[in-house]
PDB file of C-alpha atoms in Angstrom:
ATOM      1  CA  MET A   1     152.073  93.078 112.067  1.00  0.00           C
ATOM      2  CA  ASP A   2     151.633  89.950 114.119  1.00  0.00           C
ATOM      3  CA  ILE A   3     148.968  87.361 113.456  1.00  0.00           C
ATOM      4  CA  MET A   4     146.796  88.340 116.464  1.00  0.00           C
ATOM      5  CA  ALA A   5     146.569  91.980 115.386  1.00  0.00           C
ATOM      6  CA  PHE A   6     145.684  90.879 111.870  1.00  0.00           C
ATOM      7  CA  MET A   7     142.987  88.481 113.153  1.00  0.00           C
ATOM      8  CA  ASN A   8     141.507  91.168 115.449  1.00  0.00           C
ATOM      9  CA  GLU A   9     141.371  93.676 112.598  1.00  0.00           C
ATOM     10  CA  LEU A  10     139.801  91.121 110.258  1.00  0.00           C
ATOM     11  CA  ASN A  11     137.276  90.115 112.916  1.00  0.00           C
ATOM     12  CA  SER A  12     136.248  93.717 113.590  1.00  0.00           C
ATOM     13  CA  LYS A  13     135.774  94.398 109.862  1.00  0.00           C
ATOM     14  CA  LEU A  14     133.702  91.259 109.396  1.00  0.00           C
ATOM     15  CA  GLN A  15     131.565  92.063 112.443  1.00  0.00           C
ATOM     16  CA  GLY A  16     130.997  95.590 111.127  1.00  0.00           C
ATOM     17  CA  ARG A  17     129.862  94.243 107.760  1.00  0.00           C
ATOM     18  CA  ALA A  18     127.640  91.635 109.418  1.00  0.00           C
ATOM     19  CA  PHE A  19     126.095  94.315 111.635  1.00  0.00           C
ATOM     20  CA  LEU A  20     125.495  96.554 108.619  1.00  0.00           C
ATOM     21  CA  HIS A  21     123.913  93.626 106.757  1.00  0.00           C
ATOM     22  CA  ILE A  22     121.660  92.831 109.727  1.00  0.00           C
ATOM     23  CA  ARG A  23     120.628  96.494 110.035  1.00  0.00           C
ATOM     24  CA  CYS A  24     119.885  96.779 106.309  1.00  0.00           C
ATOM     25  CA  THR A  25     117.944  93.510 106.326  1.00  0.00           C
ATOM     26  CA  ALA A  26     115.915  94.611 109.338  1.00  0.00           C
ATOM     27  CA  LEU A  27     115.095  97.899 107.664  1.00  0.00           C
ATOM     28  CA  SER A  28     114.107  96.339 104.352  1.00  0.00           C
ATOM     29  CA  LYS A  29     111.577  94.006 106.007  1.00  0.00           C
ATOM     30  CA  PRO A  30     109.022  96.793 106.680  1.00  0.00           C
ATOM     31  CA  SER A  31     109.169  97.682 102.971  1.00  0.00           C
ATOM     32  CA  ARG A  32     107.535  94.400 102.032  1.00  0.00           C
ATOM     33  CA  TRP A  33     104.492  95.297 104.156  1.00  0.00           C
ATOM     34  CA  VAL A  34     103.885  98.624 102.403  1.00  0.00           C
ATOM     35  CA  VAL A  35     102.067  97.225  99.345  1.00  0.00           C
ATOM     36  CA  PRO A  36      99.771  94.856 101.330  1.00  0.00           C
ATOM     37  CA  GLU A  37      98.950  97.787 103.618  1.00  0.00           C
ATOM     38  CA  LEU A  38      98.111  99.893 100.573  1.00  0.00           C
ATOM     39  CA  VAL A  39      95.907  97.161  99.083  1.00  0.00           C
ATOM     40  CA  GLY A  40      94.145  96.459 102.384  1.00  0.00           C
ATOM     41  CA  GLN A  41      93.421 100.113 103.095  1.00  0.00           C
ATOM     42  CA  ALA A  42      92.183 100.730  99.536  1.00  0.00           C
ATOM     43  CA  LEU A  43      89.984  97.619  99.677  1.00  0.00           C
ATOM     44  CA  ALA A  44      88.480  98.673 103.020  1.00  0.00           C
ATOM     45  CA  THR A  45      87.813 102.155 101.643  1.00  0.00           C
ATOM     46  CA  VAL A  46      86.111 100.808  98.509  1.00  0.00           C
ATOM     47  CA  LEU A  47      84.010  98.386 100.581  1.00  0.00           C
ATOM     48  CA  MET A  48      82.828 101.231 102.802  1.00  0.00           C
ATOM     49  CA  LEU A  49      81.882 103.209  99.693  1.00  0.00           C
ATOM     50  CA  VAL A  50      79.984 100.278  98.168  1.00  0.00           C
ATOM     51  CA  SER A  51      78.142  99.536 101.421  1.00  0.00           C
ATOM     52  CA  LEU A  52      77.241 103.242 101.797  1.00  0.00           C
ATOM     53  CA  HIS A  53      78.920 103.769 105.161  1.00  0.00           C
ATOM     54  CA  TRP A  54      79.764 107.398 104.436  1.00  0.00           C
ATOM     55  CA  PHE A  55      81.344 108.350 107.769  1.00  0.00           C
ATOM     56  CA  VAL A  56      83.777 105.412 107.788  1.00  0.00           C
ATOM     57  CA  PHE A  57      84.468 105.908 104.065  1.00  0.00           C
ATOM     58  CA  LEU A  58      85.383 109.552 104.660  1.00  0.00           C
ATOM     59  CA  LEU A  59      87.493 108.506 107.655  1.00  0.00           C
ATOM     60  CA  ASN A  60      89.446 105.931 105.585  1.00  0.00           C
ATOM     61  CA  LEU A  61      89.806 108.004 102.404  1.00  0.00           C
ATOM     62  CA  PRO A  62      92.671 110.287 103.557  1.00  0.00           C
ATOM     63  CA  VAL A  63      94.673 107.335 104.892  1.00  0.00           C
ATOM     64  CA  ALA A  64      94.238 105.384 101.645  1.00  0.00           C
ATOM     65  CA  ALA A  65      95.223 108.464  99.646  1.00  0.00           C
ATOM     66  CA  TRP A  66      98.293 108.997 101.857  1.00  0.00           C
ATOM     67  CA  ASN A  67      99.381 105.371 101.386  1.00  0.00           C
ATOM     68  CA  MET A  68      99.090 105.699  97.595  1.00  0.00           C
ATOM     69  CA  TYR A  69     100.964 109.009  97.639  1.00  0.00           C
ATOM     70  CA  ARG A  70     103.723 107.532  99.814  1.00  0.00           C
ATOM     71  CA  VAL A  71     104.259 104.537  97.498  1.00  0.00           C
ATOM     72  CA  TRP A  72     104.259 106.601  94.300  1.00  0.00           C
ATOM     73  CA  LYS A  73     106.504 109.297  95.791  1.00  0.00           C
ATOM     74  CA  VAL A  74     109.481 106.900  96.262  1.00  0.00           C
ATOM     75  CA  PRO A  75     112.443 108.114  94.165  1.00  0.00           C
ATOM     76  CA  MET A  76     113.537 105.877  91.299  1.00  0.00           C
ATOM     77  CA  GLY A  77     116.814 104.642  92.839  1.00  0.00           C
ATOM     78  CA  ASN A  78     115.457 103.793  96.294  1.00  0.00           C
ATOM     79  CA  MET A  79     114.585 100.268  97.375  1.00  0.00           C
ATOM     80  CA  GLY A  80     111.204 101.266  98.759  1.00  0.00           C
ATOM     81  CA  VAL A  81     109.512 103.527 101.255  1.00  0.00           C
ATOM     82  CA  PHE A  82     111.931 102.453 104.004  1.00  0.00           C
ATOM     83  CA  ASP A  83     115.221 102.574 102.110  1.00  0.00           C
ATOM     84  CA  PRO A  84     118.026 101.364 104.413  1.00  0.00           C
ATOM     85  CA  THR A  85     120.519 103.838 102.985  1.00  0.00           C
ATOM     86  CA  GLU A  86     118.199 106.803 103.504  1.00  0.00           C
ATOM     87  CA  ILE A  87     116.445 105.873 106.765  1.00  0.00           C
ATOM     88  CA  HIS A  88     119.360 106.873 108.998  1.00  0.00           C
ATOM     89  CA  ASN A  89     118.923 110.487 107.990  1.00  0.00           C
ATOM     90  CA  ARG A  90     117.543 111.955 111.217  1.00  0.00           C
ATOM     91  CA  GLY A  91     114.766 113.907 109.525  1.00  0.00           C
ATOM     92  CA  GLN A  92     113.456 110.847 107.696  1.00  0.00           C
ATOM     93  CA  LEU A  93     113.597 108.624 110.736  1.00  0.00           C
ATOM     94  CA  LYS A  94     111.725 111.209 112.784  1.00  0.00           C
ATOM     95  CA  SER A  95     109.044 111.620 110.097  1.00  0.00           C
ATOM     96  CA  HIS A  96     108.601 107.835 109.747  1.00  0.00           C
ATOM     97  CA  MET A  97     108.169 107.515 113.512  1.00  0.00           C
ATOM     98  CA  LYS A  98     105.632 110.361 113.550  1.00  0.00           C
ATOM     99  CA  GLU A  99     103.736 108.741 110.682  1.00  0.00           C
ATOM    100  CA  SER A 100     103.723 105.414 112.543  1.00  0.00           C
ATOM    101  CA  MET A 101     102.283 107.039 115.680  1.00  0.00           C
ATOM    102  CA  ILE A 102      99.564 108.780 113.659  1.00  0.00           C
ATOM    103  CA  LYS A 103      98.664 105.493 111.972  1.00  0.00           C
ATOM    104  CA  LEU A 104      98.574 103.753 115.353  1.00  0.00           C
ATOM    105  CA  GLY A 105      96.125 106.386 116.613  1.00  0.00           C
ATOM    106  CA  PHE A 106      94.028 106.057 113.461  1.00  0.00           C
ATOM    107  CA  HIS A 107      93.823 102.274 113.736  1.00  0.00           C
ATOM    108  CA  LEU A 108      92.979 102.510 117.432  1.00  0.00           C
ATOM    109  CA  LEU A 109      90.167 104.956 116.641  1.00  0.00           C
ATOM    110  CA  CYS A 110      88.880 102.698 113.857  1.00  0.00           C
ATOM    111  CA  PHE A 111      88.978  99.677 116.176  1.00  0.00           C
ATOM    112  CA  PHE A 112      86.669 101.375 118.678  1.00  0.00           C
ATOM    113  CA  ILE A 113      84.361 102.692 115.951  1.00  0.00           C
ATOM    114  CA  TYR A 114      84.054  99.211 114.434  1.00  0.00           C
ATOM    115  CA  LEU A 115      83.573  97.653 117.881  1.00  0.00           C
ATOM    116  CA  TYR A 116      80.824 100.162 118.686  1.00  0.00           C
ATOM    117  CA  SER A 117      79.146  99.494 115.328  1.00  0.00           C
ATOM    118  CA  MET A 118      79.273  95.738 115.882  1.00  0.00           C
ATOM    119  CA  ILE A 119      77.791  95.978 119.385  1.00  0.00           C
ATOM    120  CA  LEU A 120      75.087  98.333 118.128  1.00  0.00           C
ATOM    121  CA  ALA A 121      74.212  95.917 115.289  1.00  0.00           C
ATOM    122  CA  LEU A 122      74.051  92.976 117.732  1.00  0.00           C
ATOM    123  CA  ILE A 123      71.801  94.881 120.135  1.00  0.00           C
ATOM    124  CA  ASN A 124      69.425  96.011 117.386  1.00  0.00           C
ATOM    125  CA  ASP A 125      68.883  92.441 116.126  1.00  0.00           C
TER     126      ASP A 125
END
């Protein structure tokens, strides 16, 4: 084996490992946002309950419950909700994308409900 072939093989292996490291790092970053999302959603739900906004409380309750279920359902050996070794399974990736789209729709709906409530409160004053 000549030196160029050896260097090319070594370079390709190192690039593959670097790419795998970058992919795993990129996938582990969303996992650190799961707990703050859980806390924020639970806090918003409790505040709506305390302030007696029943419709918004009932709207937020299933999402807060889903976030708690999702965090507590993580198997013991996994790194988090978005485990880099498990995410490439096509079924999991598809379900995570579907969940993200549903959450996007929920947050968009909540934005317009809160905007309407704010405008209504400003008009009534």
